[in-house]
Amino acid sequence: MKILNQIVISSILVFVGCNQQNKTSETSTSKTEVKQKTITLADFKKIKGVENVQEVPFQLFTKLDSIQFFVAPNKDSAHLKVAYNKFDNYYGFEEFEDFYSIHYSIHNNISNSIEAFVLKSQFTPSFELTLNGVDLYEIRSSTFKQSDDFKNKSFKKFGTIAEISEQEFKANSKNRINETLVKNPNMKLQDDNWVYIENGRKEVITQHESISAETGPLANEYVGRSPFLNLEVFKENSDEVADSYYSFYNIKNAVMFELSTDGYPQILPTKSWVTSVSSNNDVGSNFIITKYLSQTKKQDNLLYVNFTNFKIADDKKAFWTDNNTFYAEVYPLNSAVVNGKKQKTAYIKIQLKADLF
């Protein structure tokens, strides 16, 4: 009886063992079939290409040399390895648990566009971009004391630049030395015009004459008075274009336009400097230092630098803590607000060489 039981148990073990081996073999075969399935870009869903970038919910960016396109938001779905091309656009339209859906134009041909799904682990959406790993020193061009330079591509020639924490930025903002613009009580808004009224004298401040009305309705906003320059500052802009700049007017005897800046002016009385930072329309941002010559009412251009890897977040928050140290709030290049998700703010510190000027 004992011998019979052993035979039965042995038979069961052999049967179970064979069954597990078959299952393993089937699973292995199934996985192999998925991996071996060959697809091309022609297997992806054809869609209408992106004609207006403003209608794209978000863009995606990667630092990888190659990425994977899936036909569905599923890791087991058929996929294709694609070489990354910095000239291609990866327009994000929908977010899934592990994937983003994208609209992709093959060879940048808008009429040959497909929908694909990419892994979140391989891309960073525009609202998540940071300055991590970014070369802050990279510049496109510079002008130093009237001398243009399109060959030098590094800020090291002029000083240092580094990302700092928000805490360090806020702590140093308490030590700012640039001038604070103050409102002139004699500047009044009447019938949509800014008017200077004092002792019976009335002067209307009009837009700077060099502005073309072809760009759309113009508007000027009173910012304040510079006690050091003794000039009134206005922000001038158009409702139809993103560009704006700041104009300075002398109203001592008659209304006279004297100078302008691209960004909110940070005025340094100790050096007679009028400085500003602003986003560049083409790429990156501009950092400008000029010296105001009160006798000639002119600006002496000291330094212009076009940084390539970041945009200016809020030019009003920029400040100087001494004659060589400048701070600004910035955004990583290509970052953007998406569906209510705020882009990540970063902070930089620029230290000019002590003997630069």
mmCIF file of C-alpha atoms in Angstrom:
data_model
loop_
_atom_site.group_PDB
_atom_site.id
_atom_site.type_symbol
_atom_site.label_atom_id
_atom_site.label_comp_id
_atom_site.label_asym_id
_atom_site.label_seq_id
_atom_site.Cartn_x
_atom_site.Cartn_y
_atom_site.Cartn_z
ATOM 1 C CA MET A 1 0.000 0.000 0.000
ATOM 2 C CA LYS A 2 2.856 2.345 0.868
ATOM 3 C CA ILE A 3 4.503 1.580 -2.484
ATOM 4 C CA LEU A 4 1.269 2.368 -4.338
ATOM 5 C CA ASN A 5 0.959 5.773 -2.601
ATOM 6 C CA GLN A 6 4.503 6.699 -3.591
ATOM 7 C CA ILE A 7 3.770 5.836 -7.217
ATOM 8 C CA VAL A 8 0.616 8.005 -7.211
ATOM 9 C CA ILE A 9 2.433 10.968 -5.606
ATOM 10 C CA SER A 10 5.303 10.673 -8.079
ATOM 11 C CA SER A 11 2.845 10.683 -10.961
ATOM 12 C CA ILE A 12 1.175 13.829 -9.655
ATOM 13 C CA LEU A 13 4.513 15.603 -9.265
ATOM 14 C CA VAL A 14 5.535 14.716 -12.778
ATOM 15 C CA PHE A 15 2.195 15.913 -14.145
ATOM 16 C CA VAL A 16 2.334 19.232 -12.284
ATOM 17 C CA GLY A 17 5.943 19.783 -13.298
ATOM 18 C CA CYS A 18 5.117 19.250 -16.951
ATOM 19 C CA ASN A 19 2.135 21.587 -16.716
ATOM 20 C CA GLN A 20 4.251 24.429 -15.231
ATOM 21 C CA GLN A 21 6.857 23.952 -17.934
ATOM 22 C CA ASN A 22 4.180 24.270 -20.603
ATOM 23 C CA LYS A 23 2.838 27.491 -19.035
ATOM 24 C CA THR A 24 6.328 28.976 -18.838
ATOM 25 C CA SER A 25 6.946 28.062 -22.444
ATOM 26 C CA GLU A 26 3.642 29.633 -23.536
ATOM 27 C CA THR A 27 4.340 32.849 -21.598
ATOM 28 C CA SER A 28 7.832 33.084 -23.028
ATOM 29 C CA THR A 29 6.500 32.578 -26.530
ATOM 30 C CA SER A 30 3.826 35.250 -25.980
ATOM 31 C CA LYS A 31 6.372 37.797 -24.743
ATOM 32 C CA THR A 32 8.686 37.018 -27.615
ATOM 33 C CA GLU A 33 5.898 37.605 -30.109
ATOM 34 C CA VAL A 34 5.233 41.125 -28.684
ATOM 35 C CA LYS A 35 8.905 42.038 -28.789
ATOM 36 C CA GLN A 36 9.411 40.710 -32.273
ATOM 37 C CA LYS A 37 6.454 42.510 -33.810
ATOM 38 C CA THR A 38 7.863 45.049 -36.243
ATOM 39 C CA ILE A 39 6.090 48.364 -36.865
ATOM 40 C CA THR A 40 6.897 51.585 -38.683
ATOM 41 C CA LEU A 41 5.607 55.151 -38.452
ATOM 42 C CA ALA A 42 3.020 54.147 -41.046
ATOM 43 C CA ASP A 43 1.301 51.989 -38.392
ATOM 44 C CA PHE A 44 0.402 55.005 -36.252
ATOM 45 C CA LYS A 45 -2.902 56.866 -36.431
ATOM 46 C CA LYS A 46 -2.876 59.659 -39.014
ATOM 47 C CA ILE A 47 -4.053 63.048 -37.722
ATOM 48 C CA LYS A 48 -4.256 66.681 -38.746
ATOM 49 C CA GLY A 49 -0.964 68.434 -38.032
ATOM 50 C CA VAL A 50 -0.535 71.328 -35.613
ATOM 51 C CA GLU A 51 -1.049 74.619 -37.433
ATOM 52 C CA ASN A 52 -1.176 76.943 -34.424
ATOM 53 C CA VAL A 53 1.269 76.265 -31.600
ATOM 54 C CA GLN A 54 -0.841 78.444 -29.297
ATOM 55 C CA GLU A 55 -3.515 75.740 -29.385
ATOM 56 C CA VAL A 56 -1.121 73.045 -28.149
ATOM 57 C CA PRO A 57 -1.812 72.187 -24.477
ATOM 58 C CA PHE A 58 1.875 71.611 -23.707
ATOM 59 C CA GLN A 59 5.185 70.710 -25.311
ATOM 60 C CA LEU A 60 7.495 67.880 -24.305
ATOM 61 C CA PHE A 61 11.289 67.896 -24.072
ATOM 62 C CA THR A 62 13.911 65.196 -23.598
ATOM 63 C CA LYS A 63 17.674 64.848 -23.238
ATOM 64 C CA LEU A 64 17.737 61.270 -24.546
ATOM 65 C CA ASP A 65 19.314 60.296 -27.861
ATOM 66 C CA SER A 66 16.371 58.049 -28.702
ATOM 67 C CA ILE A 67 12.771 57.687 -27.549
ATOM 68 C CA GLN A 68 9.918 55.210 -27.948
ATOM 69 C CA PHE A 69 6.636 55.787 -29.765
ATOM 70 C CA PHE A 70 3.764 53.515 -28.645
ATOM 71 C CA VAL A 71 0.578 52.974 -30.653
ATOM 72 C CA ALA A 72 -1.492 53.028 -27.433
ATOM 73 C CA PRO A 73 -0.985 54.211 -23.824
ATOM 74 C CA ASN A 74 0.015 50.712 -22.776
ATOM 75 C CA LYS A 75 3.523 49.373 -22.187
ATOM 76 C CA ASP A 76 2.564 46.074 -23.857
ATOM 77 C CA SER A 77 1.402 47.797 -27.043
ATOM 78 C CA ALA A 78 3.506 47.817 -30.186
ATOM 79 C CA HIS A 79 6.209 50.461 -30.110
ATOM 80 C CA LEU A 80 8.963 51.903 -32.225
ATOM 81 C CA LYS A 81 12.371 53.284 -31.278
ATOM 82 C CA VAL A 82 12.868 56.741 -32.798
ATOM 83 C CA ALA A 83 16.039 58.838 -32.849
ATOM 84 C CA TYR A 84 15.633 62.180 -31.083
ATOM 85 C CA ASN A 85 15.893 65.215 -33.331
ATOM 86 C CA LYS A 86 16.262 68.626 -31.685
ATOM 87 C CA PHE A 87 14.458 70.201 -34.637
ATOM 88 C CA ASP A 88 11.351 68.049 -34.142
ATOM 89 C CA ASN A 89 8.411 69.194 -32.040
ATOM 90 C CA TYR A 90 6.705 66.900 -29.565
ATOM 91 C CA TYR A 91 3.305 68.478 -28.971
ATOM 92 C CA GLY A 92 1.579 67.074 -25.889
ATOM 93 C CA PHE A 93 -2.214 66.810 -25.890
ATOM 94 C CA GLU A 94 -3.274 64.434 -23.132
ATOM 95 C CA GLU A 95 -1.802 62.976 -19.963
ATOM 96 C CA PHE A 96 -2.231 59.347 -18.880
ATOM 97 C CA GLU A 97 -0.887 57.410 -15.909
ATOM 98 C CA ASP A 98 2.442 56.528 -17.541
ATOM 99 C CA PHE A 99 2.109 58.218 -20.930
ATOM 100 C CA TYR A 100 1.592 61.467 -22.802
ATOM 101 C CA SER A 101 -0.227 61.512 -26.121
ATOM 102 C CA ILE A 102 1.594 63.586 -28.722
ATOM 103 C CA HIS A 103 1.060 64.931 -32.209
ATOM 104 C CA TYR A 104 4.195 64.431 -34.261
ATOM 105 C CA SER A 105 4.958 65.626 -37.785
ATOM 106 C CA ILE A 106 7.233 63.195 -39.633
ATOM 107 C CA HIS A 107 10.258 65.067 -41.023
ATOM 108 C CA ASN A 108 8.503 68.252 -39.833
ATOM 109 C CA ASN A 109 5.944 67.795 -42.603
ATOM 110 C CA ILE A 110 2.672 69.042 -41.126
ATOM 111 C CA SER A 111 0.642 67.123 -43.726
ATOM 112 C CA ASN A 112 2.258 63.875 -42.566
ATOM 113 C CA SER A 113 1.392 63.877 -38.870
ATOM 114 C CA ILE A 114 0.612 61.035 -36.484
ATOM 115 C CA GLU A 115 -0.623 60.472 -32.960
ATOM 116 C CA ALA A 116 1.768 58.550 -30.725
ATOM 117 C CA PHE A 117 2.121 57.818 -27.035
ATOM 118 C CA VAL A 118 5.392 58.420 -25.214
ATOM 119 C CA LEU A 119 6.568 57.395 -21.766
ATOM 120 C CA LYS A 120 6.483 60.056 -19.072
ATOM 121 C CA SER A 121 9.842 58.763 -17.892
ATOM 122 C CA GLN A 122 11.427 59.820 -21.199
ATOM 123 C CA PHE A 123 10.029 63.358 -21.404
ATOM 124 C CA THR A 124 9.593 66.509 -19.347
ATOM 125 C CA PRO A 125 6.524 68.682 -20.006
ATOM 126 C CA SER A 126 7.020 72.427 -20.429
ATOM 127 C CA PHE A 127 5.524 73.217 -17.013
ATOM 128 C CA GLU A 128 8.044 70.925 -15.260
ATOM 129 C CA LEU A 129 11.237 72.288 -16.843
ATOM 130 C CA THR A 130 13.997 73.484 -14.495
ATOM 131 C CA LEU A 131 17.486 74.958 -14.813
ATOM 132 C CA ASN A 132 19.036 71.683 -13.683
ATOM 133 C CA GLY A 133 21.861 70.812 -16.070
ATOM 134 C CA VAL A 134 21.412 74.032 -18.058
ATOM 135 C CA ASP A 135 24.472 76.039 -19.119
ATOM 136 C CA LEU A 136 23.611 79.476 -17.721
ATOM 137 C CA TYR A 137 26.819 80.969 -19.128
ATOM 138 C CA GLU A 138 25.769 80.393 -22.742
ATOM 139 C CA ILE A 139 25.101 83.612 -24.673
ATOM 140 C CA ARG A 140 24.236 84.326 -28.287
ATOM 141 C CA SER A 141 25.980 87.690 -28.539
ATOM 142 C CA SER A 142 27.174 90.654 -26.504
ATOM 143 C CA THR A 143 28.094 94.304 -26.809
ATOM 144 C CA PHE A 144 30.716 95.782 -24.523
ATOM 145 C CA LYS A 145 31.249 99.539 -24.661
ATOM 146 C CA GLN A 146 29.927 99.855 -28.228
ATOM 147 C CA SER A 147 31.908 96.819 -29.434
ATOM 148 C CA ASP A 148 29.726 93.981 -30.781
ATOM 149 C CA ASP A 149 30.862 90.393 -30.301
ATOM 150 C CA PHE A 150 29.106 87.510 -32.076
ATOM 151 C CA LYS A 151 31.920 84.979 -31.628
ATOM 152 C CA ASN A 152 32.208 84.754 -27.847
ATOM 153 C CA LYS A 153 29.471 82.437 -26.533
ATOM 154 C CA SER A 154 30.184 82.575 -22.800
ATOM 155 C CA PHE A 155 29.386 85.089 -20.065
ATOM 156 C CA LYS A 156 32.666 84.210 -18.301
ATOM 157 C CA LYS A 157 34.253 87.143 -20.104
ATOM 158 C CA PHE A 158 32.142 89.499 -17.981
ATOM 159 C CA GLY A 159 31.595 87.655 -14.709
ATOM 160 C CA THR A 160 29.814 84.703 -13.131
ATOM 161 C CA ILE A 161 26.208 83.519 -13.130
ATOM 162 C CA ALA A 162 24.614 80.838 -10.965
ATOM 163 C CA GLU A 163 21.232 79.510 -9.911
ATOM 164 C CA ILE A 164 20.335 80.213 -6.285
ATOM 165 C CA SER A 165 17.488 79.199 -3.992
ATOM 166 C CA GLU A 166 14.309 81.186 -3.516
ATOM 167 C CA GLN A 167 15.285 81.688 0.131
ATOM 168 C CA GLU A 168 18.622 83.253 -0.847
ATOM 169 C CA PHE A 169 16.885 85.453 -3.419
ATOM 170 C CA LYS A 170 14.346 86.769 -0.898
ATOM 171 C CA ALA A 171 16.969 87.295 1.797
ATOM 172 C CA ASN A 172 19.167 89.376 -0.517
ATOM 173 C CA SER A 173 16.217 91.395 -1.827
ATOM 174 C CA LYS A 174 16.193 93.152 1.552
ATOM 175 C CA ASN A 175 19.606 94.599 0.680
ATOM 176 C CA ARG A 176 18.680 96.066 -2.691
ATOM 177 C CA ILE A 177 20.319 99.383 -3.536
ATOM 178 C CA ASN A 178 18.584 100.249 -6.814
ATOM 179 C CA GLU A 179 16.230 103.190 -6.727
ATOM 180 C CA THR A 180 12.526 102.811 -5.980
ATOM 181 C CA LEU A 181 10.233 104.641 -8.382
ATOM 182 C CA VAL A 182 7.675 106.804 -6.569
ATOM 183 C CA LYS A 183 4.336 108.127 -7.786
ATOM 184 C CA ASN A 184 4.202 111.828 -8.595
ATOM 185 C CA PRO A 185 0.946 113.225 -7.115
ATOM 186 C CA ASN A 186 0.811 115.804 -9.923
ATOM 187 C CA MET A 187 0.442 113.064 -12.541
ATOM 188 C CA LYS A 188 -3.276 112.488 -13.170
ATOM 189 C CA LEU A 189 -5.275 110.263 -15.503
ATOM 190 C CA GLN A 190 -7.865 112.337 -17.377
ATOM 191 C CA ASP A 191 -9.954 111.114 -20.318
ATOM 192 C CA ASP A 192 -7.619 108.150 -20.862
ATOM 193 C CA ASN A 193 -4.599 110.466 -21.003
ATOM 194 C CA TRP A 194 -1.878 110.990 -18.438
ATOM 195 C CA VAL A 195 -1.695 114.675 -17.585
ATOM 196 C CA TYR A 196 0.834 116.582 -15.489
ATOM 197 C CA ILE A 197 -0.869 119.341 -13.497
ATOM 198 C CA GLU A 198 0.994 121.838 -11.299
ATOM 199 C CA ASN A 199 0.362 125.526 -10.445
ATOM 200 C CA GLY A 200 -2.076 125.982 -13.306
ATOM 201 C CA ARG A 201 0.221 124.261 -15.792
ATOM 202 C CA LYS A 202 -1.227 121.289 -17.665
ATOM 203 C CA GLU A 203 0.825 118.974 -19.886
ATOM 204 C CA VAL A 204 -0.448 115.841 -21.663
ATOM 205 C CA ILE A 205 1.977 112.908 -21.802
ATOM 206 C CA THR A 206 1.616 111.246 -25.205
ATOM 207 C CA GLN A 207 3.114 108.061 -26.570
ATOM 208 C CA HIS A 208 6.690 108.262 -27.754
ATOM 209 C CA GLU A 209 6.516 109.386 -31.384
ATOM 210 C CA SER A 210 8.634 106.525 -32.732
ATOM 211 C CA ILE A 211 5.957 103.929 -31.942
ATOM 212 C CA SER A 212 4.070 102.709 -34.994
ATOM 213 C CA ALA A 213 0.295 102.635 -34.637
ATOM 214 C CA GLU A 214 0.185 99.784 -37.164
ATOM 215 C CA THR A 215 0.732 97.281 -34.348
ATOM 216 C CA GLY A 216 -2.646 98.081 -32.842
ATOM 217 C CA PRO A 217 -4.162 100.289 -30.137
ATOM 218 C CA LEU A 218 -1.463 101.807 -27.945
ATOM 219 C CA ALA A 219 -1.586 102.378 -24.218
ATOM 220 C CA ASN A 220 0.752 103.890 -21.670
ATOM 221 C CA GLU A 221 0.776 103.138 -17.981
ATOM 222 C CA TYR A 222 2.298 105.484 -15.439
ATOM 223 C CA VAL A 223 4.933 103.689 -13.369
ATOM 224 C CA GLY A 224 6.482 106.417 -11.246
ATOM 225 C CA ARG A 225 9.164 109.052 -10.944
ATOM 226 C CA SER A 226 12.904 108.515 -10.677
ATOM 227 C CA PRO A 227 14.146 110.960 -8.011
ATOM 228 C CA PHE A 228 17.753 110.495 -9.162
ATOM 229 C CA LEU A 229 17.074 111.091 -12.861
ATOM 230 C CA ASN A 230 14.218 113.525 -12.194
ATOM 231 C CA LEU A 231 12.266 111.798 -14.961
ATOM 232 C CA GLU A 232 8.758 110.329 -15.162
ATOM 233 C CA VAL A 233 8.578 106.679 -16.219
ATOM 234 C CA PHE A 234 5.801 105.094 -18.293
ATOM 235 C CA LYS A 235 5.259 101.563 -19.519
ATOM 236 C CA GLU A 236 4.211 101.675 -23.157
ATOM 237 C CA ASN A 237 2.568 98.748 -24.906
ATOM 238 C CA SER A 238 0.080 97.595 -27.506
ATOM 239 C CA ASP A 239 -3.022 95.490 -26.969
ATOM 240 C CA GLU A 240 -2.174 93.333 -29.977
ATOM 241 C CA VAL A 241 1.506 92.557 -29.449
ATOM 242 C CA ALA A 242 3.481 91.214 -26.519
ATOM 243 C CA ASP A 243 6.226 93.822 -26.738
ATOM 244 C CA SER A 244 6.373 96.624 -24.210
ATOM 245 C CA TYR A 245 9.039 99.008 -23.011
ATOM 246 C CA TYR A 246 9.580 101.820 -20.537
ATOM 247 C CA SER A 247 9.853 105.467 -21.572
ATOM 248 C CA PHE A 248 11.362 108.286 -19.505
ATOM 249 C CA TYR A 249 10.037 111.838 -19.844
ATOM 250 C CA ASN A 250 11.386 115.162 -18.631
ATOM 251 C CA ILE A 251 8.506 117.450 -17.663
ATOM 252 C CA LYS A 252 10.506 120.299 -16.129
ATOM 253 C CA ASN A 253 9.694 122.888 -18.802
ATOM 254 C CA ALA A 254 7.949 120.900 -21.513
ATOM 255 C CA VAL A 255 7.243 117.211 -22.006
ATOM 256 C CA MET A 256 10.384 115.714 -23.541
ATOM 257 C CA PHE A 257 11.151 112.058 -24.211
ATOM 258 C CA GLU A 258 14.699 111.282 -23.050
ATOM 259 C CA LEU A 259 15.394 107.544 -22.912
ATOM 260 C CA SER A 260 13.876 104.068 -22.761
ATOM 261 C CA THR A 261 14.512 100.537 -21.485
ATOM 262 C CA ASP A 262 13.224 97.177 -22.717
ATOM 263 C CA GLY A 263 12.469 95.930 -19.208
ATOM 264 C CA TYR A 264 11.491 97.459 -15.883
ATOM 265 C CA PRO A 265 14.322 99.887 -15.023
ATOM 266 C CA GLN A 266 16.661 99.115 -12.140
ATOM 267 C CA ILE A 267 18.384 102.463 -11.559
ATOM 268 C CA LEU A 268 21.686 102.572 -9.687
ATOM 269 C CA PRO A 269 22.324 106.176 -8.494
ATOM 270 C CA THR A 270 25.823 105.333 -7.204
ATOM 271 C CA LYS A 271 26.935 104.583 -10.779
ATOM 272 C CA SER A 272 24.395 106.662 -12.765
ATOM 273 C CA TRP A 273 23.333 103.353 -14.302
ATOM 274 C CA VAL A 274 19.993 102.589 -15.912
ATOM 275 C CA THR A 275 19.785 98.796 -16.179
ATOM 276 C CA SER A 276 17.154 96.233 -17.099
ATOM 277 C CA VAL A 277 16.469 92.591 -17.914
ATOM 278 C CA SER A 278 13.818 91.392 -20.346
ATOM 279 C CA SER A 279 12.907 88.332 -22.382
ATOM 280 C CA ASN A 280 14.295 88.354 -25.905
ATOM 281 C CA ASN A 281 11.768 87.884 -28.731
ATOM 282 C CA ASP A 282 14.014 85.382 -30.512
ATOM 283 C CA VAL A 283 15.761 83.457 -27.768
ATOM 284 C CA GLY A 284 16.531 83.752 -24.068
ATOM 285 C CA SER A 285 16.795 87.120 -22.350
ATOM 286 C CA ASN A 286 18.574 90.464 -22.461
ATOM 287 C CA PHE A 287 20.724 91.980 -19.719
ATOM 288 C CA ILE A 288 21.495 95.655 -20.326
ATOM 289 C CA ILE A 289 23.575 98.262 -18.497
ATOM 290 C CA THR A 290 23.693 101.881 -19.676
ATOM 291 C CA LYS A 291 25.071 105.014 -18.060
ATOM 292 C CA TYR A 292 22.876 108.105 -18.069
ATOM 293 C CA LEU A 293 24.692 111.292 -19.030
ATOM 294 C CA SER A 294 22.653 114.092 -17.475
ATOM 295 C CA GLN A 295 24.394 116.911 -19.356
ATOM 296 C CA THR A 296 23.724 115.492 -22.815
ATOM 297 C CA LYS A 297 20.533 113.601 -21.837
ATOM 298 C CA LYS A 298 21.949 110.512 -23.537
ATOM 299 C CA GLN A 299 22.668 106.908 -22.616
ATOM 300 C CA ASP A 300 26.162 105.468 -22.847
ATOM 301 C CA ASN A 301 25.811 101.750 -23.631
ATOM 302 C CA LEU A 302 28.136 99.814 -21.339
ATOM 303 C CA LEU A 303 27.009 96.196 -21.625
ATOM 304 C CA TYR A 304 24.449 94.143 -23.518
ATOM 305 C CA VAL A 305 24.260 90.360 -23.157
ATOM 306 C CA ASN A 306 21.786 87.984 -24.804
ATOM 307 C CA PHE A 307 21.553 84.901 -22.563
ATOM 308 C CA THR A 308 20.135 81.897 -24.424
ATOM 309 C CA ASN A 309 18.874 79.440 -21.811
ATOM 310 C CA PHE A 310 16.352 81.317 -19.682
ATOM 311 C CA LYS A 311 13.556 83.879 -19.888
ATOM 312 C CA ILE A 312 12.727 86.644 -17.420
ATOM 313 C CA ALA A 313 9.815 85.837 -15.110
ATOM 314 C CA ASP A 314 9.121 89.195 -13.428
ATOM 315 C CA ASP A 315 11.447 92.044 -14.377
ATOM 316 C CA LYS A 316 10.113 94.189 -11.515
ATOM 317 C CA LYS A 317 11.629 91.790 -8.982
ATOM 318 C CA ALA A 318 15.195 92.126 -10.288
ATOM 319 C CA PHE A 319 17.600 94.094 -8.085
ATOM 320 C CA TRP A 320 21.186 95.088 -7.286
ATOM 321 C CA THR A 321 22.783 94.578 -3.864
ATOM 322 C CA ASP A 322 26.050 96.317 -4.773
ATOM 323 C CA ASN A 323 27.685 97.738 -7.893
ATOM 324 C CA ASN A 324 28.567 94.270 -9.206
ATOM 325 C CA THR A 325 25.878 91.900 -7.908
ATOM 326 C CA PHE A 326 22.521 91.491 -9.645
ATOM 327 C CA TYR A 327 19.611 89.127 -8.962
ATOM 328 C CA ALA A 328 16.666 88.138 -11.160
ATOM 329 C CA GLU A 329 13.669 85.811 -11.204
ATOM 330 C CA VAL A 330 13.634 83.666 -14.344
ATOM 331 C CA TYR A 331 11.941 80.790 -16.155
ATOM 332 C CA PRO A 332 13.720 77.925 -17.928
ATOM 333 C CA LEU A 333 13.711 78.293 -21.690
ATOM 334 C CA ASN A 334 10.545 76.802 -23.286
ATOM 335 C CA SER A 335 8.706 76.583 -19.957
ATOM 336 C CA ALA A 336 5.023 77.510 -20.006
ATOM 337 C CA VAL A 337 1.840 77.478 -17.950
ATOM 338 C CA VAL A 338 -0.316 74.449 -18.839
ATOM 339 C CA ASN A 339 -3.954 73.861 -17.904
ATOM 340 C CA GLY A 340 -3.614 75.810 -14.695
ATOM 341 C CA LYS A 341 -0.269 74.212 -13.802
ATOM 342 C CA LYS A 342 2.280 76.919 -13.058
ATOM 343 C CA GLN A 343 5.694 76.815 -14.657
ATOM 344 C CA LYS A 344 8.627 76.421 -12.299
ATOM 345 C CA THR A 345 10.315 79.670 -11.268
ATOM 346 C CA ALA A 346 14.083 79.838 -10.840
ATOM 347 C CA TYR A 347 16.428 82.478 -9.440
ATOM 348 C CA ILE A 348 19.829 83.619 -10.662
ATOM 349 C CA LYS A 349 22.708 85.673 -9.318
ATOM 350 C CA ILE A 350 25.001 87.599 -11.668
ATOM 351 C CA GLN A 351 28.368 88.757 -10.366
ATOM 352 C CA LEU A 352 30.197 91.184 -12.653
ATOM 353 C CA LYS A 353 33.982 91.339 -12.618
ATOM 354 C CA ALA A 354 35.124 94.091 -10.264
ATOM 355 C CA ASP A 355 37.326 95.694 -12.926
ATOM 356 C CA LEU A 356 34.872 95.262 -15.819
ATOM 357 C CA PHE A 357 34.156 98.973 -16.344
#
